[in-house]
Coordinates of C-alpha atoms in Angstrom, one line a residue:
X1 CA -33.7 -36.2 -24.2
X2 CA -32.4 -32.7 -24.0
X3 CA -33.3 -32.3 -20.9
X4 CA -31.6 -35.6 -19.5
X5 CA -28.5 -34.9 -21.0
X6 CA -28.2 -31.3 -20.2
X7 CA -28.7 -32.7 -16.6
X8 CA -26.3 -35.2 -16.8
X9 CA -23.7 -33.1 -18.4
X10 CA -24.0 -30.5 -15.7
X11 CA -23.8 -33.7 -13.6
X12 CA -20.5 -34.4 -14.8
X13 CA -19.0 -31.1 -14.6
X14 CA -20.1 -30.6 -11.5
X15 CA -18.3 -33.3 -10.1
X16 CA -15.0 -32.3 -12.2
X17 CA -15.6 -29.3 -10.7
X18 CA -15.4 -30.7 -7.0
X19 CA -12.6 -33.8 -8.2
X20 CA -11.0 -33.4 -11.6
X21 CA -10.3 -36.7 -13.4
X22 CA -9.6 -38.1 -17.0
X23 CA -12.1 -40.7 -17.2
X24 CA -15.1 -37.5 -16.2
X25 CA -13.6 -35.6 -19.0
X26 CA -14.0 -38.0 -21.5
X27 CA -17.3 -39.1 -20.8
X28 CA -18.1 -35.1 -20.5
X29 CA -17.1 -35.1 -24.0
X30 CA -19.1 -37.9 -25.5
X31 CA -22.4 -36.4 -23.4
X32 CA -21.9 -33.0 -25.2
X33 CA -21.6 -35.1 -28.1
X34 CA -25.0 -36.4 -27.7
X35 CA -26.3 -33.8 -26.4
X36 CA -25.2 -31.4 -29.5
X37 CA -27.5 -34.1 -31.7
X38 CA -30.4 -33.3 -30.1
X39 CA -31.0 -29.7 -31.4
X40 CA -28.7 -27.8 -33.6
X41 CA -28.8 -25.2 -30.9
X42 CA -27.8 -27.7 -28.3
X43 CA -24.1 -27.5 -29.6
X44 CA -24.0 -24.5 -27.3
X45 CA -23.4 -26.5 -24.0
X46 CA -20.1 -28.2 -25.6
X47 CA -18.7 -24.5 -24.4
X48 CA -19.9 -25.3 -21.0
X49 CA -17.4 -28.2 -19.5
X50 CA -14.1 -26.0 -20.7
X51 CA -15.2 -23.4 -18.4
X52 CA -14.9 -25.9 -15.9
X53 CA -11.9 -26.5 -16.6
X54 CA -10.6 -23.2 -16.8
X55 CA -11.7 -22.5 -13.1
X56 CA -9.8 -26.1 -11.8
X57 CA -9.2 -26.0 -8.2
X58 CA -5.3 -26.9 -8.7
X59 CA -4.8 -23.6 -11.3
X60 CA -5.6 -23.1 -15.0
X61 CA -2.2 -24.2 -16.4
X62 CA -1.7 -24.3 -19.6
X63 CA -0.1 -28.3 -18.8
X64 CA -3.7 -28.6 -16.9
X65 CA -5.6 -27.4 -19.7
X66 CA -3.9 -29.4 -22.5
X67 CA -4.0 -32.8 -20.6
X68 CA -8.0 -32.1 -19.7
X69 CA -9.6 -30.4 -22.6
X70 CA -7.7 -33.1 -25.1
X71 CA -9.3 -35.9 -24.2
X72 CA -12.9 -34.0 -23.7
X73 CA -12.6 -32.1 -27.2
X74 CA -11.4 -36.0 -28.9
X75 CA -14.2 -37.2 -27.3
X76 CA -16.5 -34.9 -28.4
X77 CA -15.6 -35.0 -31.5
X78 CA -15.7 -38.4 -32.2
X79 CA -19.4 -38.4 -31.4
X80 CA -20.4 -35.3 -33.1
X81 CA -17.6 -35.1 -35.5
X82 CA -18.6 -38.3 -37.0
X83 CA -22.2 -37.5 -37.8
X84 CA -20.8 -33.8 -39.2
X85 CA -18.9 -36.1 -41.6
X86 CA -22.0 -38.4 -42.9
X87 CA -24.5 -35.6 -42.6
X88 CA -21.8 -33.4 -45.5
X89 CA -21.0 -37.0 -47.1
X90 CA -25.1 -38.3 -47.3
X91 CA -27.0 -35.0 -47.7
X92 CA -24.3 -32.8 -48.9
X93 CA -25.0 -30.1 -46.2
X94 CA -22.9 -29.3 -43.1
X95 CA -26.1 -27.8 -40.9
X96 CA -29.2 -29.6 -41.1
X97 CA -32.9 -28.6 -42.8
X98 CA -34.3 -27.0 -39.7
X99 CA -31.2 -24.5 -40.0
X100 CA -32.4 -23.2 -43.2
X101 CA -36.0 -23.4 -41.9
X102 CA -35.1 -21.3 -38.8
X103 CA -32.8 -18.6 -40.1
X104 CA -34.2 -15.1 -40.3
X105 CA -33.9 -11.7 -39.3
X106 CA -35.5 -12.5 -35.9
X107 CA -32.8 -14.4 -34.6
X108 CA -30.4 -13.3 -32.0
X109 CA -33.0 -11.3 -30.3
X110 CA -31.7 -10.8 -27.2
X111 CA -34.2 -8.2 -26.0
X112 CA -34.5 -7.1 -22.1
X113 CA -38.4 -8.2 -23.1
X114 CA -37.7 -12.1 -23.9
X115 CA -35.1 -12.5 -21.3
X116 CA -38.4 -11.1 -18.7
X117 CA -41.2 -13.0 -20.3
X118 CA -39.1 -16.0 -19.7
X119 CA -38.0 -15.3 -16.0
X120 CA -41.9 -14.9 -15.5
X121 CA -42.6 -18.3 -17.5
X122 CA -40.8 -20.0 -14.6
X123 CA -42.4 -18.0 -11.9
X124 CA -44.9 -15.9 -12.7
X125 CA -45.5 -12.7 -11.4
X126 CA -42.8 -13.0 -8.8
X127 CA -39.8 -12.4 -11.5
X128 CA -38.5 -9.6 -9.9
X129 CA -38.3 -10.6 -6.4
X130 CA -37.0 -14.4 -7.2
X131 CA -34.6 -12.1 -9.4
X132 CA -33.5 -10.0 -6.7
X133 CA -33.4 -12.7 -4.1
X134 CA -31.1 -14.8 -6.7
X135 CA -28.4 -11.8 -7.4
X136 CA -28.6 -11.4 -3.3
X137 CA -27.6 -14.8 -2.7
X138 CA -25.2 -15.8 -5.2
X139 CA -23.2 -12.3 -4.0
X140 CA -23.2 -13.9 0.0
X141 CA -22.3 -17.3 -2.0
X142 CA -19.2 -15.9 -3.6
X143 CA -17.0 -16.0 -0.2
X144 CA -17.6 -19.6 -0.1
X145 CA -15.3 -20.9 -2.6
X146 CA -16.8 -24.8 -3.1
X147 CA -20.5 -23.1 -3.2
X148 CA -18.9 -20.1 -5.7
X149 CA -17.1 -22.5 -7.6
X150 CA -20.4 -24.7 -7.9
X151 CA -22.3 -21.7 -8.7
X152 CA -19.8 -21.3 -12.0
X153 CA -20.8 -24.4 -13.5
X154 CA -24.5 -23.9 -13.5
X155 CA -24.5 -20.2 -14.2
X156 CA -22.5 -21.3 -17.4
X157 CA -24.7 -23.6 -18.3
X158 CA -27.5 -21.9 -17.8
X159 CA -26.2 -18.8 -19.7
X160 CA -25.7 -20.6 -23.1
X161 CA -29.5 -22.1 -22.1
X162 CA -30.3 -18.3 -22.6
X163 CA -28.0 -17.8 -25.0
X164 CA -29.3 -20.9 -28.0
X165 CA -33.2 -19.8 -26.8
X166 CA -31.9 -16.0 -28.3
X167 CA -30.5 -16.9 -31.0
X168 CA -33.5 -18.8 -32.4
X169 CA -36.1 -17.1 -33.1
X170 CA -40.0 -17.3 -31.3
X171 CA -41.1 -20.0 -31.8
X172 CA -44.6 -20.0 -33.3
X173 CA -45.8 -23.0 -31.4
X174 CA -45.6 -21.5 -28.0
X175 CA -44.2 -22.7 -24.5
X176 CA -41.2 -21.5 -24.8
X177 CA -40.1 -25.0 -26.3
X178 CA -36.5 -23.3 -27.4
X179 CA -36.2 -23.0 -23.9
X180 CA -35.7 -26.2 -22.5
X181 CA -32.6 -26.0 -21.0
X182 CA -33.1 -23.0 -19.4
X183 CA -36.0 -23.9 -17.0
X184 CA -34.0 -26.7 -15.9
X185 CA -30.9 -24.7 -14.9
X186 CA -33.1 -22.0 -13.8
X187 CA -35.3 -24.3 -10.8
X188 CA -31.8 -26.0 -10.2
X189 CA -30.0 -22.8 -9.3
X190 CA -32.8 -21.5 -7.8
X191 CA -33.2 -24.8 -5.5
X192 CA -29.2 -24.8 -5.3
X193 CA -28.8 -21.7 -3.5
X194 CA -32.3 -21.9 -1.4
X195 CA -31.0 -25.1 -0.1
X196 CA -27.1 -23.5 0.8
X197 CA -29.0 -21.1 2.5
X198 CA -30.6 -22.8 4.6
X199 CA -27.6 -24.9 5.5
X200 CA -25.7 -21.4 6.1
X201 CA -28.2 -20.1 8.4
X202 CA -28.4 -21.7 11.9
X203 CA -31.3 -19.5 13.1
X204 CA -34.6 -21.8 13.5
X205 CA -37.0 -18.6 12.2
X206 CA -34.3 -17.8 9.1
X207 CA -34.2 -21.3 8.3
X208 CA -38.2 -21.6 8.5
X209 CA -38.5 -18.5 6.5
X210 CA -36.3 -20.3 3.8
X211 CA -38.4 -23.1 3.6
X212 CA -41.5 -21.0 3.4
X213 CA -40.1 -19.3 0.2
X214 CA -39.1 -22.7 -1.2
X215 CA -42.6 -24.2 -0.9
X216 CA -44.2 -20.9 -2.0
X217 CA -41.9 -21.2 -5.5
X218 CA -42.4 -25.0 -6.0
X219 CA -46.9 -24.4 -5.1
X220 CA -46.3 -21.7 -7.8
X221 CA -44.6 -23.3 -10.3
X222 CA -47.1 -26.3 -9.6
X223 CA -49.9 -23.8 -10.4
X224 CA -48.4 -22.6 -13.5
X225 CA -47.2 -25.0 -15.4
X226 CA -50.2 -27.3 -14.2
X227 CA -52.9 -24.7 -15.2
X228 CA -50.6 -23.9 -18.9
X229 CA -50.3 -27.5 -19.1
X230 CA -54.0 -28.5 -18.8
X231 CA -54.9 -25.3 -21.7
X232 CA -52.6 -26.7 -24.0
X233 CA -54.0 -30.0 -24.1
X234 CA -57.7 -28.8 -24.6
X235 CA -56.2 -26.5 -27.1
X236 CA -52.9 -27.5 -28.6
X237 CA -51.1 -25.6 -31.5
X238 CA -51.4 -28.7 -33.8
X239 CA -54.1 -31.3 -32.7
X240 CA -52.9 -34.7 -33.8
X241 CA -56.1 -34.6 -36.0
X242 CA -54.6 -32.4 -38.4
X243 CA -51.6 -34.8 -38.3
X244 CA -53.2 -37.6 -39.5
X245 CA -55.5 -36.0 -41.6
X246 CA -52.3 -34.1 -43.4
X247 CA -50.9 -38.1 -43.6
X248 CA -54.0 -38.6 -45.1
X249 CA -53.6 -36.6 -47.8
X250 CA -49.9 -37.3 -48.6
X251 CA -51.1 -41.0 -49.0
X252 CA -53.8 -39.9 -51.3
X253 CA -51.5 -38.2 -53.3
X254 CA -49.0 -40.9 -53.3
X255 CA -51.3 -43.4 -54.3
X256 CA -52.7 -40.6 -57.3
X257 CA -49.4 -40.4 -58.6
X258 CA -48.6 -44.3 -58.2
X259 CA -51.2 -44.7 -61.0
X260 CA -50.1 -42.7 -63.3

């Protein structure tokens, strides 16, 4: 679910991005919304669609900015605002369990190590030249201003992916779960500016070459996620045995203290 509406928000700012209208930022607003009741962390993206905004093709005015963050910010926080208010109203809290469950001193570890391990989760042991060939293109992409202008959106988006899989801390059940988002925004970029370069180039070897390196990162990513895949399901963190067999016992114990 976080995954869908991550897409879909980028989605939508992508085309406010290309064709600014009311009705996009409104329903920008009520996706965040959603999006921000996913995961705690998830709350992040809401900062996404102003940065949008901020880079409109007609000029960040300040009349621009009032008449299209309004509407996205009410939206917004009608969805998320609302469940703020029964959350504090019902359980007396403003943040919910897993906050308290999640807060210690490893949070916010924004180490060069994580930010690598989780390049080479996507990719493997080509991080550095997928890195490289990313930083290469998006500087060519910048003097093309629809492309540069695209590339915005889904580098913000995929910076406060890093940013929420930082500021929680690792997660004990593996596979970079915190880091939904992230490998998303990641293959999309990645795709997005493979794809503008091929367009760009009208030599038929530069334009073969492209497609090579595109089906060399989609075979690898095939091969790693399929392989990590297949060894978490013969070995999984918790096996739904223990599940049930932890119901088990709860029900026992209900049913010891029901008799007394």
């Amino acid at each position: 679910l976080l995954a869908f509406l991550v897409a879909v928000s980028a989605t939508l700012a992508l085309r406010s991005a290309r064709q600014p209208d009311s009705r996009i930022d409104v329903m920008a607003g009520v996706v965040a919304g959603l999006l921000a009741l996913t995961r705690p962390d998830a709350v992040l993206y809401a900062a996404a669609y102003p940065v949008v905004i901020a880079f409109d093709r007609r000029g960040p005015t300040l009349a621009t900015l009032r008449a299209r963050l309004g509407p996205y910010v009410v939206a917004f926080g009608l969805v998320f605002g609302s469940y703020l208010a029964f959350r504090r109203a019902y359980f007396g809290d403003w943040v919910p369990n897993t906050f308290h469950a999640k807060m210690t001193t490893r949070m916010l570890d924004a180490s060069p190590v994580r930010a690598y391990e989780l390049v080479r989760s996507a990719v493997g042991r080509a991080a550095w030249p997928v890195l490289a060939g990313v930083a290469a293109m998006i500087v060519a992409a910048r003097r093309d201003r629809d492309r540069a202008r695209r590339l915005i959106v889904l580098g913000a988006y995929l910076l406060l992916a890093v940013a929420a899989y930082f500021l929680l801390p690792p997660d004990w059940m593996g596979e970079h779960r915190f880091a939904t988002g992230f490998f998303l925004l990641f293959y999309w970029v990645v795709g997005d500016l493979l794809a503008w370069l091929w367009l760009q180039t009208e030599h038929s070897v530069a334009r073969g070459l492209v497609a090579t390196g595109a089906v060399i990162l989609l075979l690898g990513s095939i091969w790693i996620h399929g392989k990590r895949t297949s060894d978490f399901a013969r070995h999984p963190t918790v096996p739904f045995e223990e599940v049930r067999e932890q119901a088990r016992r709860y029900n026992r114990l209900a049913e010891a203290l029901a008799g007394c």
